[in-house]
CSV table of C-alpha atoms and ligand atoms in Angstrom, one decimal:
chain,number,residue,atom,x,y,z
A,1,MET,CA,48.3,-19.7,-14.5
A,2,ALA,CA,50.6,-19.0,-17.4
A,3,ARG,CA,48.9,-17.5,-20.4
A,4,ALA,CA,49.5,-18.6,-23.9
A,5,ASP,CA,50.2,-16.1,-26.6
A,6,SER,CA,46.7,-14.9,-27.4
A,7,ASN,CA,47.3,-12.4,-30.1
A,8,HIS,CA,46.1,-14.0,-33.3
A,9,ILE,CA,44.8,-17.3,-34.5
A,10,PRO,CA,43.9,-18.3,-38.0
A,11,LEU,CA,40.1,-18.8,-38.0
A,12,GLY,CA,40.3,-21.6,-40.6
A,13,GLY,CA,37.2,-23.7,-41.0
A,14,LEU,CA,35.5,-22.3,-37.9
A,15,SER,CA,35.0,-18.9,-39.3
A,16,GLY,CA,33.8,-19.2,-42.8
A,17,HIS,CA,36.3,-16.3,-43.4
A,18,GLU,CA,39.2,-18.6,-44.3
A,19,GLY,CA,42.6,-17.1,-44.3
A,20,ARG,CA,41.9,-14.0,-42.2
A,21,SER,CA,43.3,-13.5,-38.8
A,22,ARG,CA,41.2,-12.3,-35.8
A,23,PRO,CA,42.0,-11.8,-32.2
A,24,VAL,CA,41.0,-14.6,-29.9
A,25,SER,CA,39.8,-12.3,-27.2
A,26,GLY,CA,38.1,-8.9,-27.1
A,27,MET,CA,41.3,-7.0,-26.3
A,28,PRO,CA,42.2,-4.7,-29.1
A,29,VAL,CA,45.2,-6.1,-30.9
A,30,GLY,CA,47.8,-4.0,-32.5
A,31,THR,CA,46.6,-1.3,-34.9
A,32,GLU,CA,44.3,-3.7,-36.8
A,33,ALA,CA,40.9,-2.2,-36.9
A,34,LEU,CA,38.0,-4.7,-36.9
A,35,PRO,CA,35.2,-4.1,-39.5
A,36,PRO,CA,32.1,-3.3,-37.4
A,37,VAL,CA,30.3,-6.5,-38.5
A,38,LEU,CA,33.0,-8.5,-36.7
A,39,THR,CA,32.4,-7.0,-33.3
A,40,ALA,CA,29.7,-9.7,-32.8
A,41,TRP,CA,32.3,-12.4,-33.1
A,42,HIS,CA,32.6,-14.7,-30.2
A,43,SER,CA,35.8,-15.5,-28.4
A,44,PHE,CA,36.2,-18.8,-26.5
A,45,VAL,CA,38.6,-19.9,-23.8
A,46,PHE,CA,38.5,-23.5,-22.7
A,47,LEU,CA,40.6,-25.0,-19.9
A,48,ALA,CA,41.0,-28.8,-20.1
A,49,GLU,CA,42.4,-31.2,-17.7
A,50,VAL,CA,43.5,-34.8,-18.4
A,51,ASP,CA,41.0,-37.0,-16.6
A,52,ASP,CA,42.4,-38.9,-13.7
A,53,PHE,CA,45.9,-37.4,-14.0
A,54,ALA,CA,47.0,-38.7,-10.7
A,55,THR,CA,46.5,-42.3,-11.8
A,56,LEU,CA,48.3,-41.6,-15.0
A,57,ARG,CA,51.2,-40.1,-13.1
A,58,ARG,CA,51.4,-43.2,-11.0
A,59,ALA,CA,51.4,-45.4,-14.1
A,60,VAL,CA,54.0,-43.5,-16.2
A,61,GLY,CA,56.0,-41.5,-13.6
A,62,ILE,CA,56.1,-37.8,-12.8
A,63,ALA,CA,58.4,-36.8,-15.6
A,64,ARG,CA,56.5,-38.5,-18.4
A,65,ALA,CA,53.1,-37.4,-17.0
A,66,ALA,CA,54.3,-33.8,-16.9
A,67,ALA,CA,54.9,-34.0,-20.6
A,68,VAL,CA,51.5,-35.5,-21.4
A,69,PRO,CA,49.7,-32.1,-21.8
A,70,GLU,CA,52.3,-31.4,-24.7
A,71,ASP,CA,51.2,-34.6,-26.4
A,72,VAL,CA,47.5,-33.7,-26.0
A,73,SER,CA,48.1,-30.2,-27.2
A,74,ALA,CA,49.9,-31.4,-30.3
A,75,ARG,CA,47.1,-33.9,-31.0
A,76,ILE,CA,44.4,-31.2,-30.8
A,77,ALA,CA,46.5,-28.6,-32.7
A,78,ALA,CA,47.0,-31.1,-35.5
A,79,ALA,CA,43.3,-32.2,-35.6
A,80,ILE,CA,41.8,-28.7,-35.3
A,81,PRO,CA,44.0,-26.0,-36.9
A,82,ALA,CA,41.6,-23.2,-36.0
A,83,ILE,CA,42.4,-23.6,-32.3
A,84,ARG,CA,45.2,-22.1,-30.3
A,85,VAL,CA,46.5,-24.7,-27.7
A,86,ALA,CA,49.0,-24.3,-24.9
A,87,PRO,CA,49.8,-26.7,-22.0
A,88,VAL,CA,49.7,-24.7,-18.8
A,89,GLY,CA,51.0,-27.3,-16.3
A,90,ARG,CA,49.7,-30.0,-14.0
A,91,GLY,CA,47.8,-31.9,-16.7
A,92,ALA,CA,46.0,-28.8,-17.8
A,93,ILE,CA,45.7,-27.2,-21.3
A,94,GLU,CA,44.4,-23.9,-22.4
A,95,LEU,CA,42.5,-23.6,-25.7
A,96,GLY,CA,41.4,-20.5,-27.5
A,97,PHE,CA,39.4,-19.9,-30.6
A,98,ALA,CA,36.9,-17.6,-32.2
A,99,GLY,CA,33.5,-18.5,-33.7
A,100,GLU,CA,30.7,-16.8,-35.6
A,101,SER,CA,28.1,-17.5,-32.9
A,102,ALA,CA,27.7,-18.9,-29.4
A,103,ALA,CA,27.0,-22.3,-31.0
A,104,ALA,CA,30.6,-22.6,-32.0
A,105,GLY,CA,31.4,-23.5,-28.3
A,106,PRO,CA,29.5,-26.8,-28.1
A,107,ARG,CA,30.6,-27.8,-31.6
A,108,MET,CA,34.2,-27.3,-30.7
A,109,LEU,CA,33.8,-29.3,-27.5
A,110,GLU,CA,32.7,-32.2,-29.6
A,111,ARG,CA,35.6,-31.8,-32.0
A,112,ILE,CA,38.1,-31.8,-29.1
A,113,HIS,CA,36.7,-35.0,-27.6
A,114,ALA,CA,36.7,-36.6,-31.0
A,115,ALA,CA,40.3,-35.7,-31.5
A,116,MET,CA,41.1,-37.3,-28.2
A,117,ALA,CA,39.4,-40.6,-29.1
A,118,PRO,CA,42.4,-42.5,-30.6
A,119,ALA,CA,44.8,-44.0,-27.9
A,120,PHE,CA,48.1,-42.2,-27.1
A,121,ASP,CA,51.4,-43.9,-27.3
A,122,LEU,CA,53.4,-43.0,-24.2
A,123,ASP,CA,56.9,-44.5,-24.4
A,124,GLY,CA,55.6,-47.6,-26.2
A,125,GLU,CA,52.6,-48.1,-24.0
A,126,THR,CA,49.1,-47.4,-25.2
A,127,TYR,CA,46.9,-45.1,-23.1
A,128,ARG,CA,43.4,-43.8,-23.7
A,129,LEU,CA,43.2,-40.2,-22.4
A,130,SER,CA,40.1,-38.1,-21.9
A,131,LEU,CA,39.7,-34.5,-21.0
A,132,ARG,CA,37.4,-32.7,-18.6
A,133,ILE,CA,36.7,-29.2,-20.0
A,134,GLY,CA,35.4,-26.0,-18.5
A,135,GLY,CA,34.9,-23.3,-21.1
A,136,VAL,CA,33.5,-19.9,-21.7
A,137,GLY,CA,32.5,-17.9,-24.7
A,138,ALA,CA,31.7,-14.2,-24.9
A,139,GLU,CA,31.0,-11.6,-27.6
A,140,ALA,CA,34.5,-10.5,-28.5
A,141,ALA,CA,33.8,-6.9,-28.1
A,142,GLU,CA,32.4,-7.2,-24.6
A,143,HIS,CA,34.9,-9.1,-22.6
A,144,ASP,CA,38.6,-9.0,-21.9
A,145,ASP,CA,41.2,-11.7,-21.6
A,146,VAL,CA,41.2,-11.6,-17.8
A,147,ARG,CA,37.5,-11.9,-17.5
A,148,LEU,CA,37.5,-14.8,-19.9
A,149,ILE,CA,40.2,-16.8,-18.2
A,150,GLU,CA,38.7,-16.2,-14.8
A,151,ALA,CA,35.3,-17.5,-16.0
A,152,ALA,CA,37.0,-20.5,-17.7
A,153,GLU,CA,38.7,-21.3,-14.4
A,154,GLU,CA,35.4,-21.1,-12.6
A,155,ALA,CA,33.8,-23.3,-15.3
A,156,LEU,CA,36.6,-25.9,-14.9
A,157,SER,CA,36.1,-25.9,-11.2
A,158,ASP,CA,32.4,-26.6,-11.6
A,159,ALA,CA,33.2,-29.2,-14.2
A,160,ARG,CA,35.4,-31.0,-11.7
A,161,GLN,CA,32.6,-30.9,-9.1
A,162,ALA,CA,30.0,-32.0,-11.6
A,163,ASN,CA,32.2,-34.6,-13.2
A,164,ALA,CA,30.9,-33.3,-16.6
A,165,ASP,CA,32.0,-30.6,-19.0
A,166,VAL,CA,30.8,-27.1,-18.2
A,167,LEU,CA,30.4,-24.6,-21.0
A,168,ARG,CA,29.1,-21.1,-20.4
A,169,HIS,CA,28.5,-18.0,-22.5
A,170,LEU,CA,29.0,-14.8,-20.7
A,171,ASN,CA,26.4,-12.9,-22.8
A,172,ASP,CA,23.8,-15.4,-21.7
A,173,PRO,CA,21.8,-14.1,-18.8
A,174,VAL,CA,22.3,-17.4,-17.0
A,175,ALA,CA,26.0,-16.6,-16.5
A,176,GLY,CA,24.3,-14.7,-13.7
A,177,HIS,CA,21.6,-17.3,-13.7
A,178,ASP,CA,18.3,-15.6,-14.3
A,179,PRO,CA,16.1,-17.5,-11.8
A,180,ILE,CA,12.7,-16.4,-13.2
A,181,GLN,CA,13.6,-17.6,-16.8
A,182,LEU,CA,15.0,-20.8,-15.4
A,183,MET,CA,11.8,-21.6,-13.5
A,184,ARG,CA,9.8,-20.9,-16.6
A,185,GLU,CA,11.8,-23.5,-18.4
A,186,LEU,CA,11.9,-26.1,-15.6
A,187,PRO,CA,8.7,-28.1,-16.3
A,188,ALA,CA,9.6,-28.6,-19.9
A,189,ALA,CA,13.1,-29.5,-18.9
A,190,ILE,CA,11.9,-32.2,-16.6
A,191,GLU,CA,9.7,-33.5,-19.4
A,192,SER,CA,12.4,-33.5,-22.0
A,193,GLY,CA,15.1,-35.3,-19.9
A,194,GLN,CA,17.3,-32.3,-19.3
A,195,ILE,CA,17.1,-32.9,-15.5
A,196,PHE,CA,19.1,-35.9,-14.4
A,197,LEU,CA,20.6,-37.4,-11.3
A,198,GLN,CA,24.1,-38.2,-10.2
A,199,TYR,CA,24.8,-40.6,-7.4
A,200,GLN,CA,27.5,-40.4,-4.7
A,201,PRO,CA,28.2,-43.4,-2.4
A,202,LYS,CA,28.5,-43.3,1.4
A,203,VAL,CA,30.9,-45.9,2.6
A,204,ARG,CA,31.3,-47.6,5.9
A,205,VAL,CA,34.7,-46.9,7.3
A,206,ARG,CA,35.3,-50.0,9.3
A,207,GLN,CA,33.6,-52.6,7.1
A,208,GLN,CA,34.7,-50.9,3.9
A,209,CYS,CA,31.4,-51.5,2.2
A,210,VAL,CA,29.0,-49.2,0.4
A,211,ALA,CA,26.2,-48.3,2.9
A,212,SER,CA,24.0,-46.2,0.7
A,213,ALA,CA,24.1,-43.4,-1.9
A,214,GLU,CA,22.9,-39.9,-2.3
A,215,ALA,CA,21.1,-38.6,-5.4
A,216,LEU,CA,22.1,-35.2,-6.5
A,217,VAL,CA,20.1,-33.3,-9.2
A,218,ARG,CA,21.6,-31.6,-12.2
A,219,TRP,CA,20.2,-29.7,-15.2
A,220,ARG,CA,21.8,-30.3,-18.6
A,221,HIS,CA,20.6,-27.2,-20.3
A,222,PRO,CA,20.7,-27.2,-24.2
A,223,THR,CA,22.2,-23.7,-24.5
A,224,ARG,CA,23.4,-22.8,-21.1
A,225,GLY,CA,25.4,-26.0,-20.4
A,226,LEU,CA,25.4,-27.8,-17.1
A,227,ILE,CA,23.6,-26.1,-14.2
A,228,LEU,CA,24.2,-27.3,-10.7
A,229,PRO,CA,21.6,-27.4,-8.0
A,230,GLY,CA,23.1,-24.5,-6.2
A,231,ASP,CA,21.9,-22.4,-9.1
A,232,PHE,CA,18.3,-23.5,-9.4
A,233,ILE,CA,17.0,-25.3,-6.2
A,234,GLU,CA,16.5,-22.0,-4.3
A,235,ALA,CA,14.5,-20.6,-7.2
A,236,ALA,CA,12.5,-23.8,-7.4
A,237,GLU,CA,11.8,-23.4,-3.7
A,238,ARG,CA,10.6,-19.8,-4.1
A,239,SER,CA,8.5,-20.5,-7.2
A,240,ASN,CA,6.8,-23.7,-5.7
A,241,ALA,CA,8.3,-25.8,-8.5
A,242,ILE,CA,10.3,-27.8,-5.9
A,243,GLY,CA,7.4,-30.2,-5.1
A,244,ALA,CA,7.0,-31.4,-8.7
A,245,LEU,CA,10.8,-31.6,-9.1
A,246,THR,CA,11.3,-33.6,-6.0
A,247,LEU,CA,8.4,-36.0,-6.8
A,248,TRP,CA,10.1,-36.6,-10.2
A,249,ILE,CA,13.4,-37.3,-8.4
A,250,ILE,CA,11.7,-39.8,-6.1
A,251,ARG,CA,10.3,-41.6,-9.1
A,252,ARG,CA,13.6,-41.7,-10.8
A,253,VAL,CA,15.4,-42.9,-7.7
A,254,ILE,CA,12.9,-45.7,-7.2
A,255,LEU,CA,13.6,-47.0,-10.7
A,256,ASP,CA,17.3,-46.7,-10.3
A,257,GLN,CA,17.3,-48.3,-6.8
A,258,ARG,CA,15.3,-51.2,-8.1
A,259,ALA,CA,17.8,-51.7,-10.9
A,260,ILE,CA,20.8,-51.8,-8.5
A,261,ALA,CA,18.9,-54.0,-6.1
A,262,ALA,CA,18.2,-56.5,-8.9
A,263,ALA,CA,21.9,-56.5,-9.7
A,264,GLY,CA,22.7,-57.5,-6.1
A,265,TYR,CA,23.3,-54.1,-4.5
A,266,ASP,CA,20.2,-53.4,-2.4
A,267,ILE,CA,21.4,-50.3,-0.7
A,268,PRO,CA,19.1,-47.3,0.1
A,269,ILE,CA,19.4,-44.2,-2.0
A,270,PHE,CA,18.9,-40.9,-0.2
A,271,ILE,CA,17.1,-37.9,-1.7
A,272,ASN,CA,17.5,-34.3,-0.6
A,273,ILE,CA,14.2,-32.9,0.6
A,274,SER,CA,13.9,-29.1,0.8
A,275,GLY,CA,12.8,-27.7,4.1
A,276,VAL,CA,9.8,-26.0,2.5
A,277,LEU,CA,8.4,-29.4,1.6
A,278,LEU,CA,8.4,-30.6,5.1
A,279,SER,CA,5.3,-28.5,6.0
A,280,ASP,CA,3.5,-29.1,2.6
A,281,PRO,CA,0.8,-31.7,3.3
A,282,GLY,CA,0.2,-32.3,-0.4
A,283,PHE,CA,3.9,-33.1,-1.0
A,284,VAL,CA,4.1,-35.4,2.1
A,285,ARG,CA,1.0,-37.3,0.9
A,286,ASP,CA,2.3,-37.8,-2.6
A,287,ALA,CA,5.8,-38.7,-1.5
A,288,CYS,CA,4.5,-41.3,0.9
A,289,ALA,CA,2.3,-42.8,-1.8
A,290,LEU,CA,5.2,-43.0,-4.2
A,291,VAL,CA,7.5,-44.6,-1.6
A,292,ARG,CA,4.9,-47.0,-0.4
A,293,GLY,CA,4.0,-48.2,-3.9
A,294,GLY,CA,7.6,-48.0,-5.1
A,295,ASP,CA,9.1,-51.3,-3.8
A,296,ALA,CA,12.5,-49.6,-3.4
A,297,ARG,CA,14.7,-48.5,-0.5
A,298,VAL,CA,14.6,-44.8,-0.4
A,299,GLY,CA,15.9,-42.4,2.3
A,300,PHE,CA,15.5,-38.7,2.8
A,301,GLU,CA,18.1,-36.1,3.8
A,302,ILE,CA,16.8,-33.0,5.5
A,303,THR,CA,18.4,-30.1,7.2
A,304,GLU,CA,17.8,-29.3,10.8
A,305,THR,CA,17.2,-25.6,9.9
A,306,ALA,CA,14.2,-26.8,8.0
A,307,VAL,CA,12.7,-28.3,11.1
A,308,ILE,CA,13.4,-25.3,13.3
A,309,ARG,CA,11.3,-23.1,10.9
A,310,ASP,CA,8.0,-25.0,11.6
A,311,PRO,CA,8.9,-27.7,14.1
A,312,GLU,CA,5.5,-29.2,14.9
A,313,SER,CA,4.4,-29.9,11.4
A,314,ALA,CA,7.9,-30.8,10.2
A,315,ILE,CA,8.4,-33.3,13.0
A,316,ALA,CA,4.9,-34.8,12.4
A,317,ASN,CA,5.7,-35.3,8.7
A,318,LEU,CA,9.1,-36.7,9.4
A,319,ARG,CA,7.4,-39.3,11.6
A,320,ALA,CA,5.1,-40.1,8.8
A,321,PHE,CA,8.1,-40.8,6.6
A,322,ALA,CA,9.8,-42.8,9.3
A,323,ASP,CA,6.6,-44.8,9.9
A,324,ILE,CA,6.6,-46.1,6.4
A,325,GLY,CA,10.2,-47.2,6.7
A,326,VAL,CA,12.1,-44.2,5.1
A,327,PRO,CA,15.4,-43.8,6.8
A,328,LEU,CA,16.1,-40.1,7.6
A,329,ALA,CA,19.5,-38.4,7.7
A,330,ILE,CA,20.1,-34.9,9.1
A,331,ASP,CA,22.1,-33.0,6.5
A,332,ASP,CA,24.7,-30.2,6.8
A,333,TYR,CA,24.9,-30.7,10.6
A,334,GLY,CA,26.8,-27.7,12.1
A,335,ALA,CA,26.4,-25.4,9.1
A,336,GLY,CA,23.0,-23.9,10.0
A,337,LEU,CA,21.0,-23.4,13.1
A,338,SER,CA,21.2,-26.3,15.6
A,339,SER,CA,19.0,-27.1,18.5
A,340,LEU,CA,19.6,-30.0,20.8
A,341,ALA,CA,16.0,-29.9,21.8
A,342,TYR,CA,14.8,-30.6,18.3
A,343,LEU,CA,17.7,-32.9,17.4
A,344,LYS,CA,16.5,-35.2,20.2
A,345,ARG,CA,12.9,-35.3,18.8
A,346,LEU,CA,13.8,-36.1,15.2
A,347,PRO,CA,13.2,-39.7,14.1
A,348,ALA,CA,16.5,-39.7,12.2
A,349,SER,CA,19.0,-42.6,12.1
A,350,GLU,CA,21.9,-40.7,10.6
A,351,LEU,CA,23.6,-37.4,11.1
A,352,LYS,CA,25.8,-35.9,8.4
A,353,ILE,CA,28.5,-33.6,9.5
A,354,ASP,CA,28.7,-30.6,7.1
A,355,LYS,CA,31.7,-30.7,4.7
A,356,LEU,CA,32.7,-27.3,6.0
A,357,PHE,CA,34.2,-29.0,9.0
A,358,VAL,CA,35.5,-32.0,7.2
A,359,THR,CA,37.5,-30.4,4.4
A,360,GLN,CA,39.4,-28.4,7.1
A,361,LEU,CA,39.7,-31.3,9.5
A,362,THR,CA,43.4,-31.9,9.2
A,363,SER,CA,44.4,-28.2,8.8
A,364,SER,CA,42.5,-26.6,11.6
A,365,ASN,CA,42.7,-26.8,15.4
A,366,ARG,CA,39.1,-26.2,16.2
A,367,ASP,CA,37.3,-28.5,13.6
A,368,PRO,CA,38.6,-31.8,14.9
A,369,LEU,CA,37.1,-31.0,18.3
A,370,ILE,CA,33.8,-30.1,16.7
A,371,VAL,CA,33.7,-33.2,14.6
A,372,ARG,CA,34.7,-35.4,17.5
A,373,SER,CA,32.1,-34.1,19.8
A,374,THR,CA,29.4,-34.3,17.1
A,375,ILE,CA,30.2,-37.9,16.6
A,376,ASP,CA,29.9,-38.6,20.3
A,377,LEU,CA,26.7,-36.6,20.5
A,378,ALA,CA,25.1,-38.5,17.6
A,379,HIS,CA,26.1,-41.8,19.0
A,380,ALA,CA,24.6,-40.8,22.4
A,381,LEU,CA,21.3,-40.1,20.5
A,382,ASP,CA,21.6,-43.5,18.7
A,383,MET,CA,22.4,-42.1,15.3
A,384,GLU,CA,25.1,-43.1,12.9
A,385,VAL,CA,27.5,-40.4,11.7
A,386,THR,CA,28.4,-39.6,8.1
A,387,ALA,CA,31.2,-37.2,7.3
A,388,GLU,CA,30.7,-35.5,3.9
A,389,GLY,CA,33.4,-33.8,1.9
A,390,VAL,CA,36.1,-36.4,2.6
A,391,GLU,CA,38.8,-35.5,0.1
A,392,THR,CA,42.0,-36.8,1.5
A,393,PRO,CA,43.4,-40.1,3.0
A,394,ALA,CA,44.4,-38.0,6.1
A,395,ALA,CA,40.8,-36.9,6.7
A,396,LEU,CA,39.6,-40.4,6.3
A,397,ALA,CA,42.1,-41.8,8.7
A,398,LEU,CA,41.4,-39.2,11.3
A,399,LEU,CA,37.6,-39.8,11.0
A,400,GLY,CA,38.0,-43.5,11.4
A,401,VAL,CA,40.0,-43.0,14.6
A,402,MET,CA,37.3,-40.6,15.9
A,403,GLY,CA,34.7,-43.4,15.4
A,404,CYS,CA,32.9,-41.9,12.4
A,405,ASP,CA,30.7,-44.6,10.9
A,406,MET,CA,30.4,-43.5,7.2
A,407,VAL,CA,32.3,-41.2,4.8
A,408,GLN,CA,31.3,-39.6,1.6
A,409,GLY,CA,33.4,-37.4,-0.7
A,410,TYR,CA,35.7,-37.0,-3.7
A,411,LEU,CA,38.2,-39.4,-2.1
A,412,ILE,CA,35.8,-42.2,-2.5
A,413,SER,CA,33.9,-41.0,-5.5
A,414,ARG,CA,32.6,-37.8,-7.1
A,415,PRO,CA,28.9,-37.8,-7.8
A,416,VAL,CA,28.5,-39.8,-11.1
A,417,GLU,CA,25.7,-40.7,-13.4
A,418,PHE,CA,23.8,-43.9,-12.9
A,419,ALA,CA,25.7,-46.2,-15.3
A,420,ALA,CA,29.0,-45.1,-13.8
A,421,PHE,CA,27.6,-45.6,-10.3
A,422,ARG,CA,26.6,-49.2,-11.1
A,423,THR,CA,30.1,-49.8,-12.4
A,424,PHE,CA,31.5,-48.4,-9.2
A,425,LEU,CA,29.5,-50.9,-7.2
A,426,GLN,CA,30.3,-53.8,-9.5
A,427,GLU,CA,34.0,-53.1,-9.4
A,428,LYS,CA,34.0,-52.3,-5.7
A,429,ARG,CA,36.0,-49.2,-6.5
A,430,HIS,CA,35.7,-47.8,-3.0
A,431,VAL,CA,38.2,-50.5,-1.8
A,432,ALA,CA,41.0,-49.0,-3.9
A,433,ALA,CA,39.9,-45.5,-3.1
A,434,MET,CA,40.2,-46.3,0.6
A,435,ALA,CA,43.4,-48.3,0.3
A,436,SER,CA,46.2,-46.1,1.6
A,437,PRO,CA,49.2,-46.9,3.8
A,438,ARG,CA,47.8,-44.7,6.5
A,439,LEU,CA,44.7,-46.8,6.7
A,440,SER,CA,46.3,-50.0,7.7
A,441,PHE,CA,46.7,-48.3,11.1
A,442,LEU,CA,43.0,-47.5,11.0
A,443,ARG,CA,42.0,-51.0,10.2
A,444,ASN,CA,44.1,-52.4,13.1
A,445,GLU,CA,42.4,-49.9,15.4
A,446,GLY,CA,39.0,-51.0,14.2
A,447,GLN,CA,39.8,-54.7,14.9
A,448,TRP,CA,41.2,-53.8,18.2
A,449,LYS,CA,38.1,-51.9,19.3
A,450,THR,CA,35.6,-54.5,18.1
A,451,GLY,CA,37.7,-57.6,18.9
B,1,C2E,P1,24.4,-31.4,-0.1
B,1,C2E,O1,23.2,-32.2,0.2
B,1,C2E,O2,25.2,-31.0,1.1
B,1,C2E,O3,25.3,-32.2,-1.1
B,1,C2E,C1,26.7,-32.3,-1.1
B,1,C2E,C2,27.3,-31.4,-2.1
B,1,C2E,O4,28.7,-31.6,-1.9
B,1,C2E,C3,27.1,-31.8,-3.5
B,1,C2E,O5,27.1,-30.7,-4.3
B,1,C2E,C4,28.3,-32.7,-3.8
B,1,C2E,O6,28.6,-32.7,-5.2
B,1,C2E,C5,29.4,-32.0,-3.1
B,1,C2E,N1,30.5,-32.8,-2.7
B,1,C2E,C6,30.5,-34.2,-2.6
B,1,C2E,N2,31.7,-34.6,-2.2
B,1,C2E,C7,32.5,-33.6,-2.0
B,1,C2E,C8,33.8,-33.4,-1.5
B,1,C2E,O7,34.6,-34.3,-1.2
B,1,C2E,N3,34.3,-32.1,-1.4
B,1,C2E,C9,33.5,-31.0,-1.7
B,1,C2E,N4,34.0,-29.8,-1.6
B,1,C2E,N5,32.2,-31.2,-2.2
B,1,C2E,C10,31.7,-32.4,-2.3
B,1,C2E,P2,25.9,-30.4,-5.3
B,1,C2E,O8,25.6,-31.6,-6.1
B,1,C2E,O9,26.4,-29.1,-6.1
B,1,C2E,O10,24.7,-30.0,-4.4
B,1,C2E,C11,24.6,-28.9,-3.7
B,1,C2E,C12,23.4,-28.9,-2.8
B,1,C2E,O11,22.2,-28.8,-3.6
B,1,C2E,C13,23.2,-30.1,-2.0
B,1,C2E,O12,24.1,-30.0,-0.9
B,1,C2E,C14,21.8,-30.1,-1.7
B,1,C2E,O13,21.5,-29.2,-0.6
B,1,C2E,C15,21.2,-29.4,-2.9
B,1,C2E,N6,20.6,-30.5,-3.8
B,1,C2E,C16,21.2,-31.4,-4.6
B,1,C2E,N7,20.3,-32.2,-5.2
B,1,C2E,C17,19.1,-31.8,-4.6
B,1,C2E,C18,17.8,-32.3,-4.8
B,1,C2E,O14,17.6,-33.3,-5.5
B,1,C2E,N8,16.8,-31.7,-4.1
B,1,C2E,C19,17.1,-30.7,-3.2
B,1,C2E,N9,16.0,-30.1,-2.6
B,1,C2E,N10,18.3,-30.2,-3.1
B,1,C2E,C20,19.3,-30.8,-3.7
B,2,CA,CA1,22.6,-34.0,1.1
B,3,CA,CA1,25.3,-32.0,3.0
């Protein structure tokens, strides 16, 4: 990625030291010696992407869209003189600034979004543009340019995945995610609303309707920014906090499912259940009680590896869930240990092929064979098949031809917060997401097979 000139920026209102120039990163600049007190200054690098750039490009054309980052940069530079801004291509912008403390990061994030609020005039047409931002801050003396830009790239990638801004501070222990500290904070985080869910739909390929959704947990940490489940679920499993967390998630999902059902979309919502909980009788009892009294359609996703660990009690508990009407899906199929002997005994109605095989589907020789035979195996065991990680129309088309029942992935929708999920259902956004010239072939195939 091209780097903008990063030598000096005026600190302006950010610094409280108006009129002086400071380096934006920790690299020594020129011969200017920093007074010792300023070694604790914080450098920030943000990478921002214009949201839904592909749609914008379709609307305004390639050439005009390519120039949009220039418009955005000019807007931000005019609104916030203390920031250094440079378009870096493909709808992306790099921003650099310095601040007196780590708190300057979240403040700047707000100012940037505020600057973007007024509509843009693109060749006489009005467009509202928003940014998705991944950013990092670090004590200026401790990190160099390369480290900062790499960490910002990582933050932007996580922000894309989470569909929310991600801001990290490299001097914060959570940059390496201190699990013990996180677990200490988890109960209060649940209480205070920092833990929240995003929902990602699973869509039927042939019927083109939303079959169900999956709830994915996130932690909006007040100082550490957004933390994804990959960074705290394992710690929660090890510290026994996972039971309380999962029961909270079940309660939240029950409320949300009832709300969408009342709005006319009575689809089940699936919750990920950690393997360790499958042999915890207390959890199984509490979860069953919640679901039975919940008056909502809730399903569970479990991994097969979890069952192999303690098969007898896991299978008995899964039966208990199935007996009270909880549909079960086998998650991450193909990624961990698999055993046909257990697969046959699980009371599951759905098998989810791990995204590892799906994202490579159209570029590898081996994966289509694995996916195809997994679909046939699941059907032979009377299970429906979901492919997760469907990112491209080509993968969707191939999966449809292979007889895959349901798809889930960024192509259809990223995981989104509840309000956005409800809008997704109301506006039937999956239809546009699945509409692609390649798919008319698939629809014909479907009619031919069932007709
Ligand atoms: P998972 O159950 O396999 O969830 C799917 C993951 O793939 C999610 O990551 C989702 O955001 C991501 N994903 C969805 N579509 C695509 C796509 O098209 N391409 C790619 N590359 N990725 C896609 P996330 O939310 O970070 O969750 C990671 C894992 O954390 C989950 O994997 C699940 O094992 C665990 N997890 C999430 N929520 C919970 C929870 O409430 N309880 C438990 N025990 N585990 C959870
Ligand atoms: Ca899952
Ligand atoms: Ca999965």
